[in-house]
mmCIF file of N, CA and C in Angstrom:
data_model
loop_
_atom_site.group_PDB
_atom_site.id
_atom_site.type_symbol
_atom_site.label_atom_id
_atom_site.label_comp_id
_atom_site.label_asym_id
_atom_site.label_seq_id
_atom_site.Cartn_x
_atom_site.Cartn_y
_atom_site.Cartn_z
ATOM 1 N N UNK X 1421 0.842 -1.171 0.000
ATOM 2 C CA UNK X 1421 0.000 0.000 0.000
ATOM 3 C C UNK X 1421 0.894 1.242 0.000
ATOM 4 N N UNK X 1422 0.520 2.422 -0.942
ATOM 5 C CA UNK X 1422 1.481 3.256 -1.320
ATOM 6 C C UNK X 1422 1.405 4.146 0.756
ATOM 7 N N UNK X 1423 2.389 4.662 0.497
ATOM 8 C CA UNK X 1423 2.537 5.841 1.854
ATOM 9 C C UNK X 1423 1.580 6.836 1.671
ATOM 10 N N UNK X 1424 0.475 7.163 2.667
ATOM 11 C CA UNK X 1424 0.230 8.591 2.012
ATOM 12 C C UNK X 1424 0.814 9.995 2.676
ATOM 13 N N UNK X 1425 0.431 10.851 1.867
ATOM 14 C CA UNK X 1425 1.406 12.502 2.186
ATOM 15 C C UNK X 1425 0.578 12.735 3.854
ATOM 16 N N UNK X 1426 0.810 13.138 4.727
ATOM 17 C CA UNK X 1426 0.115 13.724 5.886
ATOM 18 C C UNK X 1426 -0.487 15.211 5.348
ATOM 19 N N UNK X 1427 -1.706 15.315 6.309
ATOM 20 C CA UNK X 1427 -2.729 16.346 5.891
ATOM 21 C C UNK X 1427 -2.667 17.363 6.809
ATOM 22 N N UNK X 1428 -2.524 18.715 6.540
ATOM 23 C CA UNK X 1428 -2.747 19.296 8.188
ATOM 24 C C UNK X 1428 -4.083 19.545 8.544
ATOM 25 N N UNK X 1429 -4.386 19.411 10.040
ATOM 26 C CA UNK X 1429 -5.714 19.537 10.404
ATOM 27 C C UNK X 1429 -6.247 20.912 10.419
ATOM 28 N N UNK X 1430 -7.516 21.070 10.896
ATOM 29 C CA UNK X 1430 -7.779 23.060 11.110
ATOM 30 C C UNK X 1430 -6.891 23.550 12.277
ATOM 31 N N UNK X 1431 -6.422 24.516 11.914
ATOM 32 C CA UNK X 1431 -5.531 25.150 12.375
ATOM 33 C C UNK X 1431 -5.680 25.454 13.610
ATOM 34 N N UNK X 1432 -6.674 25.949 14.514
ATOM 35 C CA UNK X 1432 -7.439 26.317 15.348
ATOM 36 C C UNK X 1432 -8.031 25.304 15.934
ATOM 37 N N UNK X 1433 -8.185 24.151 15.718
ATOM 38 C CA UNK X 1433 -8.365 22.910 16.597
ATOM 39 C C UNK X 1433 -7.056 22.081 17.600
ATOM 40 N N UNK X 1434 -8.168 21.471 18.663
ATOM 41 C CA UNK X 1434 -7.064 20.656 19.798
ATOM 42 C C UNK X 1434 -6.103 19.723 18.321
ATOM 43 N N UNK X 1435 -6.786 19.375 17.637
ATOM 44 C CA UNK X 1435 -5.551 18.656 16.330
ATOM 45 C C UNK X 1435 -4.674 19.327 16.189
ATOM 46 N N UNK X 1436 -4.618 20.757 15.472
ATOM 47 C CA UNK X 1436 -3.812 21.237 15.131
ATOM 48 C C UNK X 1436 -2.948 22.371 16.004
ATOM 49 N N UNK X 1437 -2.996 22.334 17.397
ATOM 50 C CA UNK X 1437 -2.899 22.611 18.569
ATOM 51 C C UNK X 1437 -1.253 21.755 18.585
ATOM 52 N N UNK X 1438 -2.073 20.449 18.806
ATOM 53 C CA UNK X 1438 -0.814 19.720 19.099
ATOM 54 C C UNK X 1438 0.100 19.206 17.565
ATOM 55 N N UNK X 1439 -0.512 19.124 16.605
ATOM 56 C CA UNK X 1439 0.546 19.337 15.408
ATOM 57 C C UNK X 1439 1.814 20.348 14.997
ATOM 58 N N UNK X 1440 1.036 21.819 16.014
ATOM 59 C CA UNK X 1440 1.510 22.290 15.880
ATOM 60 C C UNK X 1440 3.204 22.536 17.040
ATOM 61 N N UNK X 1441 3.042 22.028 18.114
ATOM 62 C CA UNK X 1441 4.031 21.842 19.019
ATOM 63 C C UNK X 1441 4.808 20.347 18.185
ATOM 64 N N UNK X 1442 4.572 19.714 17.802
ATOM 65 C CA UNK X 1442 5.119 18.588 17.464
ATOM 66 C C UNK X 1442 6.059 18.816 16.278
ATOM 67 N N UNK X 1443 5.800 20.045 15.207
ATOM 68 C CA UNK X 1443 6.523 20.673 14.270
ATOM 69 C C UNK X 1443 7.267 21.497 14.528
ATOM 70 N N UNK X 1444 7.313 22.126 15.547
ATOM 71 C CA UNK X 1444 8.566 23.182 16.929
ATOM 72 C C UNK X 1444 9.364 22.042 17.014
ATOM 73 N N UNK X 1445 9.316 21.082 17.109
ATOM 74 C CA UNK X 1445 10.369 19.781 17.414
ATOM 75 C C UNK X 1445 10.718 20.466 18.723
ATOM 76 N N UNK X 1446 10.190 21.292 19.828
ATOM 77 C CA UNK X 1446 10.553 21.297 20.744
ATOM 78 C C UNK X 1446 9.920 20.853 21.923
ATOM 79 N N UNK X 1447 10.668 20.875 23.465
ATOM 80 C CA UNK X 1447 9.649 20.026 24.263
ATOM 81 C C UNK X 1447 8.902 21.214 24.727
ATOM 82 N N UNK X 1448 7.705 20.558 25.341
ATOM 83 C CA UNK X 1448 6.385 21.204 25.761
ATOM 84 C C UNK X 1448 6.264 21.202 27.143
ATOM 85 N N UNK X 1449 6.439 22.373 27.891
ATOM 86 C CA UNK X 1449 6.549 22.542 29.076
ATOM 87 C C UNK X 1449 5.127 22.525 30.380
ATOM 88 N N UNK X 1450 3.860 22.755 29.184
ATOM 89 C CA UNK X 1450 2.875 22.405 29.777
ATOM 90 C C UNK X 1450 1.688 22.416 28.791
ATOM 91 N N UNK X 1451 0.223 22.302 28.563
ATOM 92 C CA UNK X 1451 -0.833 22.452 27.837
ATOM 93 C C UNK X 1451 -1.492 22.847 28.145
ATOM 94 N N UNK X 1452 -1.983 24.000 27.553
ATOM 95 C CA UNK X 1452 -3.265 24.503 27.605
ATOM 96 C C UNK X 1452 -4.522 23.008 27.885
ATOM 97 N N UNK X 1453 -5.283 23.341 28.915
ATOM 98 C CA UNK X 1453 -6.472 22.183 29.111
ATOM 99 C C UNK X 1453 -7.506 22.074 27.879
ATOM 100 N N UNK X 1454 -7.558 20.913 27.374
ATOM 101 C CA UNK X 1454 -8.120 20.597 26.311
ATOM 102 C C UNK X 1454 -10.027 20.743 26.556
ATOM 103 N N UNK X 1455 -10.501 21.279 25.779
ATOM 104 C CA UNK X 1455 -11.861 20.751 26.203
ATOM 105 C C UNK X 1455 -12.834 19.786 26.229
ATOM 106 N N UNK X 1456 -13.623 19.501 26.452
ATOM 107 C CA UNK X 1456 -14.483 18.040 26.375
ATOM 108 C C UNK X 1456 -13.508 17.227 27.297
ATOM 109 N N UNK X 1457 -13.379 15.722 26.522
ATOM 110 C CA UNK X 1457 -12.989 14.712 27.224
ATOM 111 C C UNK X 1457 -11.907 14.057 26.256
ATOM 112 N N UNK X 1458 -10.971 14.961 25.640
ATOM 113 C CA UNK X 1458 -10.905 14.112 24.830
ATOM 114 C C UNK X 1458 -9.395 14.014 25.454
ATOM 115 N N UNK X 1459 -8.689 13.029 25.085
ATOM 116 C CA UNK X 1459 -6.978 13.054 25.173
ATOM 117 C C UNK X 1459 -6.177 13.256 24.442
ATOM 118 N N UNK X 1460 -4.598 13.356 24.893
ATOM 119 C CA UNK X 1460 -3.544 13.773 23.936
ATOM 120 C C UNK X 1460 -3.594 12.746 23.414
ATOM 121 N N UNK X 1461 -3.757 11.210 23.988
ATOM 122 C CA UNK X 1461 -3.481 10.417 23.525
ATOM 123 C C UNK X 1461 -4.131 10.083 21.844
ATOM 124 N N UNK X 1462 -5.795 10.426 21.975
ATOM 125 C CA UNK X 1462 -6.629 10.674 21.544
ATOM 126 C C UNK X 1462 -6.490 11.317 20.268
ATOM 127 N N UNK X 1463 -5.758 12.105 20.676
ATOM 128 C CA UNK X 1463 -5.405 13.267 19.236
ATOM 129 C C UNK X 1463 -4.281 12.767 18.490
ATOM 130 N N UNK X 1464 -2.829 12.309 18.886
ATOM 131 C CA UNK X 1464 -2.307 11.664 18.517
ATOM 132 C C UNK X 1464 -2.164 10.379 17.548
ATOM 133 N N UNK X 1465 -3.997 9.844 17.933
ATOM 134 C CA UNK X 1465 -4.371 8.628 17.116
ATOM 135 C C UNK X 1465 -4.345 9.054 15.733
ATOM 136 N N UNK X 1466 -5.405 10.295 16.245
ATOM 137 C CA UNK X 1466 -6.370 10.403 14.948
ATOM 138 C C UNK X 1466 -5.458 11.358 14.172
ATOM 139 N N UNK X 1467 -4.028 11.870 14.525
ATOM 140 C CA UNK X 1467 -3.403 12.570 13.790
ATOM 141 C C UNK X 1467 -2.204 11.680 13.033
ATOM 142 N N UNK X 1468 -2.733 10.300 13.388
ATOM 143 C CA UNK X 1468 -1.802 8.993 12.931
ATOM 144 C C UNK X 1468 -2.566 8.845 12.122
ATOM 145 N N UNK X 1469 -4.053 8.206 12.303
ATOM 146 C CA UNK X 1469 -4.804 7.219 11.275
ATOM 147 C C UNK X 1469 -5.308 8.094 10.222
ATOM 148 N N UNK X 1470 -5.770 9.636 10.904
ATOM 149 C CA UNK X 1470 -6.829 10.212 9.834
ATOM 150 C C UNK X 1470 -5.802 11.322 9.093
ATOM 151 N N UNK X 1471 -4.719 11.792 9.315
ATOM 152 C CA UNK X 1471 -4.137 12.428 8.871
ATOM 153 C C UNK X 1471 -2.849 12.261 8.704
ATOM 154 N N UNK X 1472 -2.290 10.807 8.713
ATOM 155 C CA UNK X 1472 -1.289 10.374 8.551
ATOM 156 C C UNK X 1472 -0.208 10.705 8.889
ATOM 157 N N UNK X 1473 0.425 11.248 9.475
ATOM 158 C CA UNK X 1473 1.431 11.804 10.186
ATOM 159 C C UNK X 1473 1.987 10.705 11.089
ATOM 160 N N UNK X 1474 3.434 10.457 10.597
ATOM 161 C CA UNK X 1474 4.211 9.425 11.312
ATOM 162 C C UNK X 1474 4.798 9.571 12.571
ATOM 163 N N UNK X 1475 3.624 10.067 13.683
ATOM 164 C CA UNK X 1475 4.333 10.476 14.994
ATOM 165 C C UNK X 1475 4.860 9.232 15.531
ATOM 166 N N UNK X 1476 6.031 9.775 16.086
ATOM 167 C CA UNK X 1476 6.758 8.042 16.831
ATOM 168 C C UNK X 1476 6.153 8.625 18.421
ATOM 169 N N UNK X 1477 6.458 7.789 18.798
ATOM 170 C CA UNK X 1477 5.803 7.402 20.608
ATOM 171 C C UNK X 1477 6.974 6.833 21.360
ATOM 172 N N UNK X 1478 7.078 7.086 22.444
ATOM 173 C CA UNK X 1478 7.920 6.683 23.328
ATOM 174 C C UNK X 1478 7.775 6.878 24.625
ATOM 175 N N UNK X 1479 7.499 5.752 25.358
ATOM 176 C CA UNK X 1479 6.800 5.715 27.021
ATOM 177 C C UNK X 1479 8.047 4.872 27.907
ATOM 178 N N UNK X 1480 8.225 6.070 29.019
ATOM 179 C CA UNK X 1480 9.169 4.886 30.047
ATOM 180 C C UNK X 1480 8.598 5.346 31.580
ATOM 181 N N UNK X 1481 9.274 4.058 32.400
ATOM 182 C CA UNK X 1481 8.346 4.697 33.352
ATOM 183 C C UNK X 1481 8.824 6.207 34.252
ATOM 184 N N UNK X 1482 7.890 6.654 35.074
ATOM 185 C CA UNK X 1482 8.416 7.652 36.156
ATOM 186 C C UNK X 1482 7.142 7.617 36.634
ATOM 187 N N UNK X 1483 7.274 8.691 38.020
ATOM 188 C CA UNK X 1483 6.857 8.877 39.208
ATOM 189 C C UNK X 1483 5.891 9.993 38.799
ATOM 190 N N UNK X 1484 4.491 9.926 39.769
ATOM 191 C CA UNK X 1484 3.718 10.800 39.905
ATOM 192 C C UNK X 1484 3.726 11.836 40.921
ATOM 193 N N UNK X 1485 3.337 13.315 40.664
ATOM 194 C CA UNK X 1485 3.697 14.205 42.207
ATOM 195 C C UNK X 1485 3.434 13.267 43.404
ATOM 196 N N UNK X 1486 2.375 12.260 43.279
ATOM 197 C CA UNK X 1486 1.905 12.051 44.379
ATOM 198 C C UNK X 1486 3.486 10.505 44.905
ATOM 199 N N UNK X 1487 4.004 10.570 44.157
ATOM 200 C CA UNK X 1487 5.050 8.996 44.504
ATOM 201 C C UNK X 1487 4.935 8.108 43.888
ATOM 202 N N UNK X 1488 3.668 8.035 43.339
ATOM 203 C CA UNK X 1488 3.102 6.537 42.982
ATOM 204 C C UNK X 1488 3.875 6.328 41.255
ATOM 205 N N UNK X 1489 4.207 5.278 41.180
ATOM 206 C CA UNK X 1489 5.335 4.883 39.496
ATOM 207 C C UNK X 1489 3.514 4.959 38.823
ATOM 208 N N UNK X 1490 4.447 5.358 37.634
ATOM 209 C CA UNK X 1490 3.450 5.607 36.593
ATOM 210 C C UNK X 1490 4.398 5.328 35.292
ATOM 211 N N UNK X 1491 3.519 5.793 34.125
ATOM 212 C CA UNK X 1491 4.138 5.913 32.776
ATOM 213 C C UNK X 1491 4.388 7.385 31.845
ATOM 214 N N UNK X 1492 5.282 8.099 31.460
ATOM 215 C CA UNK X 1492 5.220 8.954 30.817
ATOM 216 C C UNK X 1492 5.392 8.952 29.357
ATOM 217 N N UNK X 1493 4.920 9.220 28.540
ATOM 218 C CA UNK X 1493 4.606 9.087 27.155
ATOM 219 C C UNK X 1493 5.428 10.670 26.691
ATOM 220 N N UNK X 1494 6.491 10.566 25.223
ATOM 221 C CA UNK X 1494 6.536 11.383 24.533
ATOM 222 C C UNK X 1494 6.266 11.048 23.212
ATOM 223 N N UNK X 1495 6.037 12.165 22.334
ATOM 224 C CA UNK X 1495 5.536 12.057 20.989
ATOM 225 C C UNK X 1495 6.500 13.002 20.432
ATOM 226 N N UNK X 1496 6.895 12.639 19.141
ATOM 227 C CA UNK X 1496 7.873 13.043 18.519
ATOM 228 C C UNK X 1496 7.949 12.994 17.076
ATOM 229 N N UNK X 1497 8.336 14.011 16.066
ATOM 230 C CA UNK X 1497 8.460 13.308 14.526
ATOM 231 C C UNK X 1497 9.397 13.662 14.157
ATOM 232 N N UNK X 1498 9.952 12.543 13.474
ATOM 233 C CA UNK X 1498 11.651 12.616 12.838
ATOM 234 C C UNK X 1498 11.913 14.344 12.239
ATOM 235 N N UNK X 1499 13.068 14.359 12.152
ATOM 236 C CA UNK X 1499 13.326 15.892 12.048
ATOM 237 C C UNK X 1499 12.988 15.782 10.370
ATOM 238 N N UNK X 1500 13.262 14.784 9.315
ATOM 239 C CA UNK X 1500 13.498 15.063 8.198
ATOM 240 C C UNK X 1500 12.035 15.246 7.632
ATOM 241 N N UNK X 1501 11.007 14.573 8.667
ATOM 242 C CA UNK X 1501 9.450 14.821 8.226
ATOM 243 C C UNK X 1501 9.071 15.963 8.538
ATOM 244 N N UNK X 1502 9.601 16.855 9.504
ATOM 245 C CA UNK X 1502 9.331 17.994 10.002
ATOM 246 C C UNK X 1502 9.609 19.066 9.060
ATOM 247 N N UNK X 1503 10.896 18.879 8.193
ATOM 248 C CA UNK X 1503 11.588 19.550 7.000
ATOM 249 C C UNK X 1503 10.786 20.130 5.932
ATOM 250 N N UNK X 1504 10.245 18.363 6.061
ATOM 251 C CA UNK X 1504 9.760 18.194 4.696
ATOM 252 C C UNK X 1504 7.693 19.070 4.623
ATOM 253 N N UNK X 1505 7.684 19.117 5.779
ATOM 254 C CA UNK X 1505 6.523 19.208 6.466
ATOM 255 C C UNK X 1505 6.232 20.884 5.654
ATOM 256 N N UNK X 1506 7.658 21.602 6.581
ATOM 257 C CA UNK X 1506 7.542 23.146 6.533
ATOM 258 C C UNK X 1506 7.620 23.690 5.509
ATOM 259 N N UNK X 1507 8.380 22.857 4.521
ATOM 260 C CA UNK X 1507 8.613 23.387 3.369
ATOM 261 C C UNK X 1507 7.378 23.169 2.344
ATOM 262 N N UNK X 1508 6.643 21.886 2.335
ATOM 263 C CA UNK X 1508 5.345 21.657 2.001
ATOM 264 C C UNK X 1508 4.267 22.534 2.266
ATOM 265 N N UNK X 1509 4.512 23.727 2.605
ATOM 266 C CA UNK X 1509 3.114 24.786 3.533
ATOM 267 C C UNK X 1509 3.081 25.027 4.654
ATOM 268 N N UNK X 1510 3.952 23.942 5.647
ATOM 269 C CA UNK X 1510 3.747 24.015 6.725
ATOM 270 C C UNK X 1510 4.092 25.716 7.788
ATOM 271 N N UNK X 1511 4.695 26.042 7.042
ATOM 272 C CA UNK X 1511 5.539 27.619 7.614
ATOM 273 C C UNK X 1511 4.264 28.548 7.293
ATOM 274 N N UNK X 1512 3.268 28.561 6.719
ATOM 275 C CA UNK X 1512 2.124 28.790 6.555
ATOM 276 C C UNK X 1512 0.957 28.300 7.059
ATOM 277 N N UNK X 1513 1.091 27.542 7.257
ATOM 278 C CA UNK X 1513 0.226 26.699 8.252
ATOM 279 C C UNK X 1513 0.015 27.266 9.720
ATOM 280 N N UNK X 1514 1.140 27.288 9.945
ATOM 281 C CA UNK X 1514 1.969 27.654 11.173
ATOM 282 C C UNK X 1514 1.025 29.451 11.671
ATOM 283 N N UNK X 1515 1.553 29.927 10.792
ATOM 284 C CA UNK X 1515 1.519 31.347 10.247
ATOM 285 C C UNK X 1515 -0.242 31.707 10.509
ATOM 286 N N UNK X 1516 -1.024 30.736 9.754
ATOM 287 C CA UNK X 1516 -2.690 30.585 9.609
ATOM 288 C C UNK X 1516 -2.888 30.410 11.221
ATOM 289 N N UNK X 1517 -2.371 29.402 11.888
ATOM 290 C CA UNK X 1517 -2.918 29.118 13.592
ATOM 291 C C UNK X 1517 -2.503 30.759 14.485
ATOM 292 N N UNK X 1518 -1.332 31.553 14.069
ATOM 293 C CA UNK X 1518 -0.826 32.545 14.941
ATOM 294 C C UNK X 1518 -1.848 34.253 14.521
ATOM 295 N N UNK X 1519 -2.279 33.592 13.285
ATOM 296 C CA UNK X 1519 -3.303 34.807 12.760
ATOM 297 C C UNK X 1519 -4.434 34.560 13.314
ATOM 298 N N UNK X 1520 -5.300 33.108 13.676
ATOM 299 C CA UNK X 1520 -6.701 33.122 14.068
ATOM 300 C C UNK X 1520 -6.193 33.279 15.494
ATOM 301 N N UNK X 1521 -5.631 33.324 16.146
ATOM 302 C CA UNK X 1521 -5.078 33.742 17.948
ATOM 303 C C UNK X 1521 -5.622 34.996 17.622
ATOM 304 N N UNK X 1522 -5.019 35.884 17.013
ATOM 305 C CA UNK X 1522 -4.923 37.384 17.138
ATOM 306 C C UNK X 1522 -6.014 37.687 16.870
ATOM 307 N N UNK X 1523 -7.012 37.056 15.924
ATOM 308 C CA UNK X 1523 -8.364 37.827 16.193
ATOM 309 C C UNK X 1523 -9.779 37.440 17.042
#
């Protein structure tokens, strides 16, 4: 089955919220609270299955404020998809989410 190209989501959605930190290739120090019920995890899927985007995943364990071991999850996309991403529109893309903020 051929690869397909990844799609960007609306710009202004929890999708493209977190597409858009994931194309910073940088880490994320905290999130704005999502609304409804939905999860990062959640978004992550559907920014795998429905919009194809080859986010890699990576979970090891650590500790919760409270002590208790838990799991922490990062999400990440290769730098050369990120490249290829910006140069595809994405620097515009980008550009479209920082213009609907401002009004």
């Amino acid at each position: 089955m051929p690869k397909k190209n990844p799609i960007f989501p609306g710009p202004q959605t929890a999708r493209g919220a977190v597409l858009a930190v994931l194309l910073s290739n940088e880490d994320q120090t905290g999130a704005e609270p999502m609304r409804g019920r939905i999860t990062l995890a959640a978004i992550v899927r559907a920014l795998k299955r429905k919009y194809h985007w080859p986010i890699e995943t990576e979970s090891f364990p650590s500790n919760s404020v409270d002590g208790r071991a838990t799991w922490a999850t990062v999400y990440s996309l290769p730098p050369d998809v990120i490249a290829k991403a910006l140069n595809a529109g994405g620097r515009d893309w980008l550009k479209s989410r920082k213009a609907g903020k401002e009004e």
